Amino acid sequence: MTDTPNRVAALGECMIEMFRRPDGSLTMGFGGDTLNTAVYLARLGTPVDYVTALGDDSISDDMVAAWAAEGVGTGHVLRVPNRLPGLYLIETDASGERRFLYWRDNAPARELFALPQTPELSKALEGYGIVYLSGISIAILGEQGRERLFEVLERVRARGGKVAFDTNWRPRLWPDLDTARAAFDRMLALTDIALPGVTDLRDLYGDADADAVLARVRKAGVAEIVLKLEQPGCVVIENGEAVEVPAQKVATVVDTTAAGDSFSAGYLAARLRGEGPADAARAAHKLAAAVIQHRGAIIPRDAMPA
């Protein structure tokens, strides 16, 4: 049995986030796909810990303090001496679509499953009700790190925990398609709750359309699927049937950063409250609709939907 059945471990990388304003000035924050999800989970009242590795620098200190202030548990944030976190720059166009520039090759999070503290961390992860991660989480680890992670996920499931996976495909993080496909195949086979994007798996595997993507994920044996469509909306599998849940309409899209990350948080939080998949997807759309009307990955607290 899991030690904390309603607690989520969100695993991945947080980086320094620089946002470039139209006048060329920069503002600094923190961001990363699974970290964004962890923050929104905490704001929704879901117990969540963030699992990553940082340096021993002052900015890493600020990151940990900021997460703790949001209610995110930081007991499994590993610190690596004489290292610095990665950095990325966001630029957005007139329609709110974003472009990312990264400096992350030497980030400590890449060695999360190759550090002296890794065995203790791996044991702790086995006790969570849900371990949440993304395609970026598995991409940055490299082959040996991924293999150690997959072994941990097998033990999580053996103890009754669940694995939730957001595909979040980023081709630049992978050496080639064959390596990426093999890793995603293995990851999907270890997944209980999948949050794939049609564009992610279409680009990765060459699937023709949403039906083909859904069939692939179902064939992998995933019990619960929330397929994010190209048009605003998603398809959930409820009582064995595919149900389309449209997204909330938004008058003005300001910044789509963290739209998917917040969607995942809204969905998982609702499911842990006992809501069914379709209702959970509606709650997820509601949160994502609020997020895309603000700049940056984490919106102000007072902008959170009721």
Coordinates of C-alpha atoms in Angstrom, one line a residue:
M1 CA 0.0 0.0 0.0
T2 CA 1.1 3.6 -0.6
D3 CA 2.1 5.6 2.4
T4 CA 0.3 8.8 1.3
P5 CA -2.5 7.8 -1.1
N6 CA -3.7 11.3 -1.8
R7 CA -0.3 13.0 -2.1
V8 CA 1.3 13.8 -5.5
A9 CA 5.0 13.7 -6.3
A10 CA 5.6 16.0 -9.3
L11 CA 9.0 15.1 -10.9
G12 CA 11.0 17.2 -13.3
E13 CA 13.0 20.4 -13.8
C14 CA 12.4 24.0 -12.8
M15 CA 14.5 26.7 -14.4
I16 CA 15.0 30.4 -14.2
E17 CA 12.3 32.0 -16.3
M18 CA 13.1 35.2 -18.2
F19 CA 10.3 37.0 -20.0
R20 CA 11.1 39.4 -22.7
R21 CA 8.8 42.4 -22.8
P22 CA 8.0 44.3 -26.0
D23 CA 10.4 47.1 -25.0
G24 CA 13.2 44.6 -24.6
S25 CA 13.3 44.6 -20.8
L26 CA 13.4 41.3 -18.9
T27 CA 11.6 40.1 -15.9
M28 CA 12.7 37.0 -13.9
G29 CA 10.7 34.2 -12.4
F30 CA 10.8 30.4 -12.1
G31 CA 9.2 27.9 -14.4
G32 CA 9.1 24.3 -15.6
D33 CA 6.2 22.2 -16.8
T34 CA 5.9 19.9 -13.8
L35 CA 6.7 22.6 -11.4
N36 CA 3.9 24.7 -12.8
T37 CA 1.5 21.8 -12.3
A38 CA 2.8 21.3 -8.7
V39 CA 2.1 25.0 -7.9
Y40 CA -1.5 24.8 -9.3
L41 CA -2.1 21.5 -7.5
A42 CA -1.1 23.2 -4.2
R43 CA -3.3 26.2 -4.9
L44 CA -6.2 23.8 -5.5
G45 CA -5.6 22.1 -2.1
T46 CA -3.9 19.0 -3.3
P47 CA -1.0 17.8 -1.2
V48 CA 2.0 17.8 -3.5
D49 CA 5.8 17.6 -3.3
Y50 CA 8.2 18.7 -6.0
V51 CA 11.0 16.3 -6.9
T52 CA 14.0 17.7 -8.7
A53 CA 17.7 18.7 -8.3
L54 CA 19.1 22.2 -7.9
G55 CA 22.4 23.9 -7.2
D56 CA 23.6 25.4 -4.0
D57 CA 23.4 29.0 -5.2
S58 CA 21.2 31.9 -4.0
I59 CA 18.7 31.6 -6.9
S60 CA 18.2 27.9 -6.1
D61 CA 17.5 29.0 -2.5
D62 CA 15.0 31.5 -3.8
M63 CA 13.3 28.8 -5.9
V64 CA 12.9 26.5 -2.9
A65 CA 11.5 29.3 -0.8
A66 CA 9.0 30.4 -3.4
W67 CA 7.7 26.8 -3.8
A68 CA 7.4 26.4 -0.1
A69 CA 5.5 29.7 0.0
E70 CA 3.0 28.3 -2.5
G71 CA 2.5 25.2 -0.3
V72 CA 4.6 22.8 -2.4
G73 CA 6.6 20.3 -0.4
T74 CA 10.3 20.7 -0.9
G75 CA 11.7 17.8 1.1
H76 CA 12.8 15.9 -2.0
V77 CA 14.6 18.8 -3.8
L78 CA 18.1 17.5 -4.0
R79 CA 20.9 20.1 -3.9
V80 CA 24.2 19.7 -5.9
P81 CA 27.3 21.7 -4.8
N82 CA 28.8 24.2 -7.3
R83 CA 26.0 23.9 -9.8
L84 CA 23.4 26.2 -11.2
P85 CA 19.8 25.7 -12.4
G86 CA 18.9 25.9 -16.1
L87 CA 17.5 29.1 -17.7
Y88 CA 15.0 29.8 -20.4
L89 CA 13.7 32.9 -22.1
I90 CA 10.1 33.3 -23.3
E91 CA 9.1 35.5 -26.2
T92 CA 5.4 35.7 -27.3
D93 CA 3.9 36.9 -30.6
A94 CA 0.8 39.0 -31.1
S95 CA -1.5 36.0 -30.8
G96 CA -0.1 34.9 -27.5
E97 CA 1.9 31.9 -28.9
R98 CA 5.2 31.5 -27.2
R99 CA 8.8 30.7 -28.2
F100 CA 11.4 29.4 -25.8
L101 CA 15.1 29.7 -25.8
Y102 CA 17.0 27.4 -23.4
W103 CA 20.3 27.2 -21.5
R104 CA 20.0 24.0 -19.6
D105 CA 22.6 21.5 -20.7
N106 CA 24.4 21.5 -17.3
A107 CA 21.4 21.7 -15.0
P108 CA 21.5 19.4 -11.9
A109 CA 18.0 18.0 -12.6
R110 CA 19.5 16.0 -15.5
E111 CA 21.3 13.9 -12.8
L112 CA 18.3 13.4 -10.5
F113 CA 18.7 9.6 -10.8
A114 CA 22.5 9.6 -10.6
L115 CA 23.2 11.4 -7.4
P116 CA 24.4 10.1 -4.0
Q117 CA 20.9 10.9 -2.6
T118 CA 19.1 9.0 -5.4
P119 CA 18.6 5.7 -3.6
E120 CA 16.8 7.4 -0.6
L121 CA 14.7 9.5 -3.1
S122 CA 13.7 6.5 -5.1
K123 CA 12.5 4.7 -1.9
A124 CA 10.5 7.7 -0.9
L125 CA 8.8 8.0 -4.3
E126 CA 7.4 4.4 -3.8
G127 CA 5.1 5.7 -1.1
Y128 CA 3.2 8.3 -3.1
G129 CA -0.4 7.9 -4.3
I130 CA 0.4 9.6 -7.6
V131 CA 3.8 10.2 -9.3
Y132 CA 3.3 12.9 -12.0
L133 CA 5.9 13.5 -14.8
S134 CA 6.1 14.6 -18.4
G135 CA 7.9 14.0 -21.6
I136 CA 10.4 16.7 -20.6
S137 CA 11.0 14.8 -17.3
I138 CA 12.1 11.7 -19.1
A139 CA 13.9 13.5 -21.9
I140 CA 16.4 15.3 -19.6
L141 CA 17.5 12.2 -17.7
G142 CA 19.3 10.3 -20.4
E143 CA 19.1 6.6 -20.9
Q144 CA 20.6 5.4 -17.6
G145 CA 18.6 7.9 -15.6
R146 CA 15.4 6.9 -17.4
E147 CA 16.0 3.3 -16.7
R148 CA 16.4 3.9 -13.0
L149 CA 13.2 6.1 -13.1
F150 CA 11.3 3.4 -14.9
E151 CA 12.3 0.9 -12.2
V152 CA 11.0 3.2 -9.5
L153 CA 7.7 3.7 -11.4
E154 CA 7.3 -0.1 -11.5
R155 CA 7.6 -0.2 -7.8
V156 CA 5.2 2.7 -7.3
R157 CA 2.5 0.7 -9.2
A158 CA 3.4 -2.5 -7.4
R159 CA 2.6 -0.8 -4.1
G160 CA -0.7 0.5 -5.3
G161 CA 0.3 4.0 -6.5
K162 CA -0.5 5.5 -9.8
V163 CA 1.6 7.1 -12.5
A164 CA 0.3 10.2 -14.3
F165 CA 2.1 11.2 -17.6
D166 CA 1.7 14.4 -19.7
T167 CA 3.4 13.7 -23.0
N168 CA 4.8 17.2 -23.5
W169 CA 7.0 16.3 -26.6
R170 CA 10.0 18.5 -27.1
P171 CA 12.1 17.1 -30.1
R172 CA 15.1 19.3 -29.3
L173 CA 15.7 17.4 -26.0
W174 CA 16.1 14.0 -27.8
P175 CA 19.0 12.7 -29.9
D176 CA 16.8 11.0 -32.4
L177 CA 13.2 9.8 -33.0
D178 CA 14.0 6.1 -32.3
T179 CA 15.3 6.8 -28.8
A180 CA 12.4 9.0 -28.1
R181 CA 9.8 6.5 -29.4
A182 CA 11.4 3.7 -27.3
A183 CA 11.3 5.9 -24.2
F184 CA 7.7 7.0 -24.8
D185 CA 6.6 3.4 -25.5
R186 CA 8.1 2.3 -22.1
M187 CA 6.6 5.3 -20.3
L188 CA 3.1 4.7 -21.6
A189 CA 3.3 1.1 -20.6
L190 CA 3.9 2.3 -17.0
T191 CA 1.2 4.9 -17.1
D192 CA -2.2 4.8 -15.3
I193 CA -3.4 8.3 -16.1
A194 CA -2.3 9.6 -19.5
L195 CA -2.6 13.3 -20.6
P196 CA -1.4 13.1 -24.2
G197 CA -1.6 15.9 -26.7
V198 CA -2.7 15.0 -30.3
T199 CA 0.1 17.2 -31.7
D200 CA 2.7 15.6 -29.4
L201 CA 2.1 12.0 -30.4
R202 CA 1.3 12.8 -34.0
D203 CA 4.7 14.5 -34.4
L204 CA 6.5 11.8 -32.4
Y205 CA 5.0 8.7 -34.0
G206 CA 3.5 10.1 -37.2
D207 CA -0.1 9.2 -36.2
A208 CA -2.7 10.4 -38.6
D209 CA -5.3 12.0 -36.3
A210 CA -6.8 12.1 -32.8
D211 CA -8.4 8.6 -33.3
A212 CA -5.0 7.1 -34.1
V213 CA -3.4 8.7 -31.1
L214 CA -6.2 7.6 -28.8
A215 CA -5.9 4.0 -30.2
R216 CA -2.1 4.0 -29.6
V217 CA -2.5 5.1 -26.0
R218 CA -5.3 2.6 -25.3
K219 CA -3.2 -0.2 -26.9
A220 CA -0.4 0.6 -24.4
G221 CA -2.8 -0.4 -21.7
V222 CA -3.4 3.0 -20.1
A223 CA -6.5 2.8 -17.9
E224 CA -7.4 6.5 -17.8
I225 CA -6.8 8.8 -20.8
V226 CA -7.4 12.6 -21.3
L227 CA -6.6 13.4 -24.9
K228 CA -5.9 17.1 -25.6
L229 CA -7.2 18.0 -29.0
E230 CA -5.7 20.4 -31.6
Q231 CA -8.8 22.5 -31.3
P232 CA -9.7 23.7 -27.8
G233 CA -11.0 20.8 -25.9
C234 CA -10.2 17.2 -25.0
V235 CA -11.6 13.6 -25.1
V236 CA -11.8 11.5 -22.0
I237 CA -12.6 7.8 -21.6
E238 CA -15.4 7.4 -19.2
N239 CA -17.2 4.1 -18.6
G240 CA -15.4 2.8 -21.7
E241 CA -16.7 5.5 -24.0
A242 CA -14.9 8.4 -25.5
V243 CA -16.5 11.7 -24.4
E244 CA -15.5 15.0 -25.9
V245 CA -15.3 17.9 -23.4
P246 CA -15.0 21.3 -25.1
A247 CA -12.7 24.0 -23.6
Q248 CA -14.0 27.3 -22.2
K249 CA -14.1 30.1 -24.7
V250 CA -11.6 33.0 -23.9
A251 CA -12.1 36.4 -25.5
T252 CA -8.4 37.3 -25.5
V253 CA -5.5 34.9 -25.2
V254 CA -2.5 36.7 -23.7
D255 CA 0.0 33.9 -23.1
T256 CA -0.4 30.2 -23.6
T257 CA 2.5 29.3 -21.3
A258 CA 1.5 26.7 -18.8
A259 CA -1.9 26.1 -20.4
G260 CA -1.3 22.4 -20.5
D261 CA 0.5 22.3 -17.1
S262 CA -2.5 24.0 -15.4
F263 CA -4.9 21.7 -17.2
S264 CA -3.1 18.7 -15.7
A265 CA -3.3 20.2 -12.3
G266 CA -7.0 21.0 -12.6
Y267 CA -7.7 17.4 -13.8
L268 CA -5.7 15.6 -11.2
A269 CA -7.0 17.7 -8.3
A270 CA -10.6 17.1 -9.4
R271 CA -10.0 13.4 -9.7
L272 CA -8.5 13.2 -6.3
R273 CA -11.6 15.0 -5.0
G274 CA -13.6 12.1 -6.4
E275 CA -15.0 13.8 -9.5
G276 CA -15.5 11.7 -12.7
P277 CA -13.2 12.1 -15.7
A278 CA -15.6 14.4 -17.7
D279 CA -16.2 16.7 -14.7
A280 CA -12.5 16.8 -13.9
A281 CA -11.8 17.8 -17.5
R282 CA -14.3 20.7 -17.2
A283 CA -12.5 21.8 -14.0
A284 CA -9.2 21.6 -15.9
H285 CA -10.5 23.7 -18.8
K286 CA -11.7 26.3 -16.3
L287 CA -8.3 26.7 -14.7
A288 CA -6.4 26.7 -18.1
A289 CA -8.8 29.4 -19.4
A290 CA -7.8 31.7 -16.5
V291 CA -4.1 30.9 -17.0
I292 CA -3.9 31.8 -20.7
Q293 CA -5.4 35.3 -20.0
H294 CA -2.2 36.3 -18.0
R295 CA 1.4 36.5 -18.8
G296 CA 3.9 34.0 -17.4
A297 CA 3.5 30.4 -16.2
I298 CA 2.1 31.2 -12.7
I299 CA -0.8 33.6 -12.6
P300 CA -1.5 35.9 -9.5
R301 CA -3.4 34.1 -6.7
D302 CA -6.3 36.5 -7.0
A303 CA -6.7 35.4 -10.7
M304 CA -7.4 31.8 -9.8
P305 CA -10.9 30.7 -10.7
A306 CA -13.3 29.9 -7.8

